[in-house]
């Protein structure tokens, strides 16, 4: 805190001078970013060092995650340091607009919710002085960049995010560790990223491992003029952290993925054992007294057998090592969908990590001797979630309803055996990035009204509630309009589209997945379009439906949905008959930075998964905090959002978990299709010639009405929920006409957001799972 902005500016100028020989005004955005980053790293270095030393001897927690979706760091780092405004000012005085750093690419070392949650947690731990560090992988290529071609199809491009350098990490070669496979040994080289707390001197650390070869060049091969062979070891090592797997919520068993997971697990645990020894000496029997490890889903679950293996190498027996591992680890589950749960074939695994398989088999034998009804290994397959429940202290879901489903369904037998292990930790988001940084206008308004900073104590935001009056609503509406104008400028620049900021902004931004039901949204838009053309909706308030989503590159159904939405967008946006009422935009390359522009501008937040499928959602929280009303099902954290903000201030529709379970066996979507003319007309556009169609769109049609060999018809209940969805959607649209009343609902959501700060979440992990205390400064 109290960073000296003028020094940072001077250092930036000096860096630019001696690395590129340019002035502040001449520098490219990339050069400026690099120099400013280095200057900021200098400014925080004492605090960072101090934070490491202060926590050296106390009990700490580690978050191990295969994904960290940290986004762009330059603004958020300066924001958390409390210097962003002053730095902008200083640069502006010298003729440089810091907005040029909008050109800097995101660090997207994650797919979606799970990766962004990890980033929010680190921000919150740093800001609340909780001694938590992160371990992850430094992928050379992050999540692919997305474009749409002429057909409206998603096209992927490599995301070489660090091609201009990465000023936000230090390479710490001296802490390199070795990780061995049967056919080669690789180096895992750590890169440390500072995690700057807001309103504190505390700076946490995210340590990302990058794989490199022990010998970069095989001189024998080189001398034989076999240049390709001379580089094989280098490539083989670097392949491991070359690319982030772009799947979200579907599991794929790949050799390279096991290698990634093992490097993450082994390198992190070797590193923890090294730091343990330097702080507490050689006797590792107290390991679990000083270290708590949180597994972000099962992606790092090989850490469990790896810790056991490492402790046995240090001379402990299996039982002792097992007990330490059991006390050390806890596991967070992020999905209930069977196809997403990691299950590794044992032969495949044994060909990559044979010693890990041996230990898993020993753990499985122990389990079966104690609990014959349970298993980790079955049909030659290791179930990583079961391993994580068995060799762990706690297992948690990420929203109340999700944690309940874990107990009732997914881990029912495990719950019977170990009821005390099951917990809930409802997700949260960092209010610094998702309010303070992306919506300074709203933040200012609230600060002024409740008198003082609330971004590191979001409970204070509740003070707004009794103060909401027409005057505040008008001010809120004006701010919302301003955020829409800003978004319109971004959309003009990024997509070449002009929009009217007076429209309702109805937003669905999240990964593209069948269970998230972007297709349901699209079908309702087609229905509304036809009705508008027929003059059936005379009072319809002009609305833009905005989508942002990436599909896994091999997920044909999801890609067909993207194509379909782009095609209806083309149809609707070019139809003069509705041009003053309806627009559809699918933005390209939706990412963290795009989210920071879209979310503050949203009026309506679409959270429309069938009840019981979305573990929590976190976009729903970001949108709520920025004053969008939720148009959603009783799923994931939506349940808690409307509990806090009131059903009457949101638009809830659709079947409940119970209702879905009750109707599942007799569900007959074709009956609904036959009985509902409007719905039928919308669904038919998947196969008739209203928009260009193709085999994949026909496949969507048949999946809805006929089913496939692996799923019954309409597996995600679009038709079941359609009528109540359209009803809620049109109700929200009608309500918007009363601007004061609608604005009041929005503000009630803002004022009810306290629970959804990840500061609350991380404190609960610290108290109820890790049993650690904030560091005192
Ligand atoms: C696994 C194996 C092989 C390849 C890929 C994967 C993989 C990768 C990422 C599987 C799943 C994911 C990501 C899951 C995810 O983001 N889940 C979301 O987590 C959020 C944070 O808890 C929740 O809010 C969302 O509801 C949940 O969908």
JSON list of C-alpha atoms in Angstrom, two decimals, residues 165-238:
[
{"chain": "A", "resi": 165, "resn": "UNK", "atom": "CA", "xyz": [6.77, -11.60, -23.12]},
{"chain": "A", "resi": 166, "resn": "UNK", "atom": "CA", "xyz": [5.14, -12.00, -19.76]},
{"chain": "A", "resi": 167, "resn": "UNK", "atom": "CA", "xyz": [6.09, -9.27, -17.29]},
{"chain": "A", "resi": 168, "resn": "UNK", "atom": "CA", "xyz": [3.89, -10.74, -14.55]},
{"chain": "A", "resi": 169, "resn": "UNK", "atom": "CA", "xyz": [6.01, -13.74, -13.65]},
{"chain": "A", "resi": 170, "resn": "UNK", "atom": "CA", "xyz": [9.52, -14.50, -12.51]},
{"chain": "A", "resi": 171, "resn": "UNK", "atom": "CA", "xyz": [11.20, -17.64, -13.71]},
{"chain": "A", "resi": 172, "resn": "UNK", "atom": "CA", "xyz": [12.65, -19.32, -10.62]},
{"chain": "A", "resi": 173, "resn": "UNK", "atom": "CA", "xyz": [15.02, -21.80, -12.16]},
{"chain": "A", "resi": 174, "resn": "UNK", "atom": "CA", "xyz": [16.67, -22.55, -8.83]},
{"chain": "A", "resi": 175, "resn": "UNK", "atom": "CA", "xyz": [13.44, -24.18, -7.67]},
{"chain": "A", "resi": 176, "resn": "UNK", "atom": "CA", "xyz": [13.22, -26.46, -10.70]},
{"chain": "A", "resi": 177, "resn": "UNK", "atom": "CA", "xyz": [12.23, -30.06, -9.92]},
{"chain": "A", "resi": 178, "resn": "UNK", "atom": "CA", "xyz": [12.49, -33.27, -11.92]},
{"chain": "A", "resi": 179, "resn": "UNK", "atom": "CA", "xyz": [9.50, -35.39, -12.84]},
{"chain": "A", "resi": 180, "resn": "UNK", "atom": "CA", "xyz": [10.08, -38.89, -14.19]},
{"chain": "A", "resi": 181, "resn": "UNK", "atom": "CA", "xyz": [8.20, -41.07, -16.65]},
{"chain": "A", "resi": 182, "resn": "UNK", "atom": "CA", "xyz": [9.23, -44.59, -17.76]},
{"chain": "A", "resi": 183, "resn": "UNK", "atom": "CA", "xyz": [10.84, -43.29, -20.94]},
{"chain": "A", "resi": 184, "resn": "UNK", "atom": "CA", "xyz": [12.08, -39.86, -19.94]},
{"chain": "A", "resi": 185, "resn": "UNK", "atom": "CA", "xyz": [12.61, -37.36, -17.16]},
{"chain": "A", "resi": 186, "resn": "UNK", "atom": "CA", "xyz": [11.57, -33.75, -17.55]},
{"chain": "A", "resi": 187, "resn": "UNK", "atom": "CA", "xyz": [12.27, -30.54, -15.71]},
{"chain": "A", "resi": 188, "resn": "UNK", "atom": "CA", "xyz": [9.38, -28.61, -14.21]},
{"chain": "A", "resi": 189, "resn": "UNK", "atom": "CA", "xyz": [10.51, -25.00, -14.06]},
{"chain": "A", "resi": 190, "resn": "UNK", "atom": "CA", "xyz": [8.45, -22.70, -11.82]},
{"chain": "A", "resi": 191, "resn": "UNK", "atom": "CA", "xyz": [7.20, -19.27, -12.89]},
{"chain": "A", "resi": 192, "resn": "UNK", "atom": "CA", "xyz": [5.89, -17.22, -9.97]},
{"chain": "A", "resi": 193, "resn": "UNK", "atom": "CA", "xyz": [3.04, -14.78, -10.49]},
{"chain": "A", "resi": 194, "resn": "UNK", "atom": "CA", "xyz": [2.35, -12.30, -7.67]},
{"chain": "A", "resi": 195, "resn": "UNK", "atom": "CA", "xyz": [-1.22, -12.12, -6.40]},
{"chain": "A", "resi": 196, "resn": "UNK", "atom": "CA", "xyz": [-1.60, -8.59, -5.10]},
{"chain": "A", "resi": 197, "resn": "UNK", "atom": "CA", "xyz": [-4.07, -8.12, -2.27]},
{"chain": "A", "resi": 198, "resn": "UNK", "atom": "CA", "xyz": [-6.45, -5.17, -2.25]},
{"chain": "A", "resi": 199, "resn": "UNK", "atom": "CA", "xyz": [-6.04, -2.77, 0.66]},
{"chain": "A", "resi": 200, "resn": "UNK", "atom": "CA", "xyz": [-3.26, -4.84, 2.26]},
{"chain": "A", "resi": 201, "resn": "UNK", "atom": "CA", "xyz": [0.48, -5.30, 2.02]},
{"chain": "A", "resi": 202, "resn": "UNK", "atom": "CA", "xyz": [-0.07, -8.98, 1.51]},
{"chain": "A", "resi": 203, "resn": "UNK", "atom": "CA", "xyz": [1.05, -10.46, -1.80]},
{"chain": "A", "resi": 204, "resn": "UNK", "atom": "CA", "xyz": [0.36, -14.11, -2.51]},
{"chain": "A", "resi": 205, "resn": "UNK", "atom": "CA", "xyz": [1.96, -16.40, -5.05]},
{"chain": "A", "resi": 206, "resn": "UNK", "atom": "CA", "xyz": [0.72, -18.45, -7.97]},
{"chain": "A", "resi": 207, "resn": "UNK", "atom": "CA", "xyz": [3.44, -20.89, -9.01]},
{"chain": "A", "resi": 208, "resn": "UNK", "atom": "CA", "xyz": [3.04, -22.20, -12.56]},
{"chain": "A", "resi": 209, "resn": "UNK", "atom": "CA", "xyz": [5.11, -25.14, -13.81]},
{"chain": "A", "resi": 210, "resn": "UNK", "atom": "CA", "xyz": [6.58, -25.21, -17.29]},
{"chain": "A", "resi": 211, "resn": "UNK", "atom": "CA", "xyz": [8.08, -28.41, -18.70]},
{"chain": "A", "resi": 212, "resn": "UNK", "atom": "CA", "xyz": [11.52, -28.36, -20.24]},
{"chain": "A", "resi": 213, "resn": "UNK", "atom": "CA", "xyz": [14.07, -31.01, -21.24]},
{"chain": "A", "resi": 214, "resn": "UNK", "atom": "CA", "xyz": [17.11, -31.82, -19.15]},
{"chain": "A", "resi": 215, "resn": "UNK", "atom": "CA", "xyz": [19.23, -31.68, -22.30]},
{"chain": "A", "resi": 216, "resn": "UNK", "atom": "CA", "xyz": [17.95, -29.14, -24.79]},
{"chain": "A", "resi": 217, "resn": "UNK", "atom": "CA", "xyz": [20.07, -30.53, -27.58]},
{"chain": "A", "resi": 218, "resn": "UNK", "atom": "CA", "xyz": [21.36, -34.05, -28.23]},
{"chain": "A", "resi": 219, "resn": "UNK", "atom": "CA", "xyz": [24.88, -33.31, -29.45]},
{"chain": "A", "resi": 220, "resn": "UNK", "atom": "CA", "xyz": [25.44, -36.87, -30.60]},
{"chain": "A", "resi": 221, "resn": "UNK", "atom": "CA", "xyz": [22.53, -36.58, -33.00]},
{"chain": "A", "resi": 222, "resn": "UNK", "atom": "CA", "xyz": [23.50, -33.04, -33.91]},
{"chain": "A", "resi": 223, "resn": "UNK", "atom": "CA", "xyz": [27.00, -34.14, -34.88]},
{"chain": "A", "resi": 224, "resn": "UNK", "atom": "CA", "xyz": [25.50, -36.92, -37.00]},
{"chain": "A", "resi": 225, "resn": "UNK", "atom": "CA", "xyz": [23.59, -34.11, -38.78]},
{"chain": "A", "resi": 226, "resn": "UNK", "atom": "CA", "xyz": [20.29, -35.60, -37.58]},
{"chain": "A", "resi": 227, "resn": "UNK", "atom": "CA", "xyz": [18.80, -32.27, -36.50]},
{"chain": "A", "resi": 228, "resn": "UNK", "atom": "CA", "xyz": [15.30, -33.53, -35.89]},
{"chain": "A", "resi": 229, "resn": "UNK", "atom": "CA", "xyz": [16.51, -36.24, -33.55]},
{"chain": "A", "resi": 230, "resn": "UNK", "atom": "CA", "xyz": [18.72, -33.72, -31.80]},
{"chain": "A", "resi": 231, "resn": "UNK", "atom": "CA", "xyz": [15.55, -31.90, -30.72]},
{"chain": "A", "resi": 232, "resn": "UNK", "atom": "CA", "xyz": [13.24, -34.83, -29.89]},
{"chain": "A", "resi": 233, "resn": "UNK", "atom": "CA", "xyz": [13.85, -34.79, -26.14]},
{"chain": "A", "resi": 234, "resn": "UNK", "atom": "CA", "xyz": [13.27, -31.05, -26.02]},
{"chain": "A", "resi": 235, "resn": "UNK", "atom": "CA", "xyz": [9.98, -31.34, -27.89]},
{"chain": "A", "resi": 236, "resn": "UNK", "atom": "CA", "xyz": [8.83, -34.34, -25.92]},
{"chain": "A", "resi": 237, "resn": "UNK", "atom": "CA", "xyz": [9.29, -32.45, -22.66]},
{"chain": "A", "resi": 238, "resn": "UNK", "atom": "CA", "xyz": [7.82, -29.18, -23.89]}
]
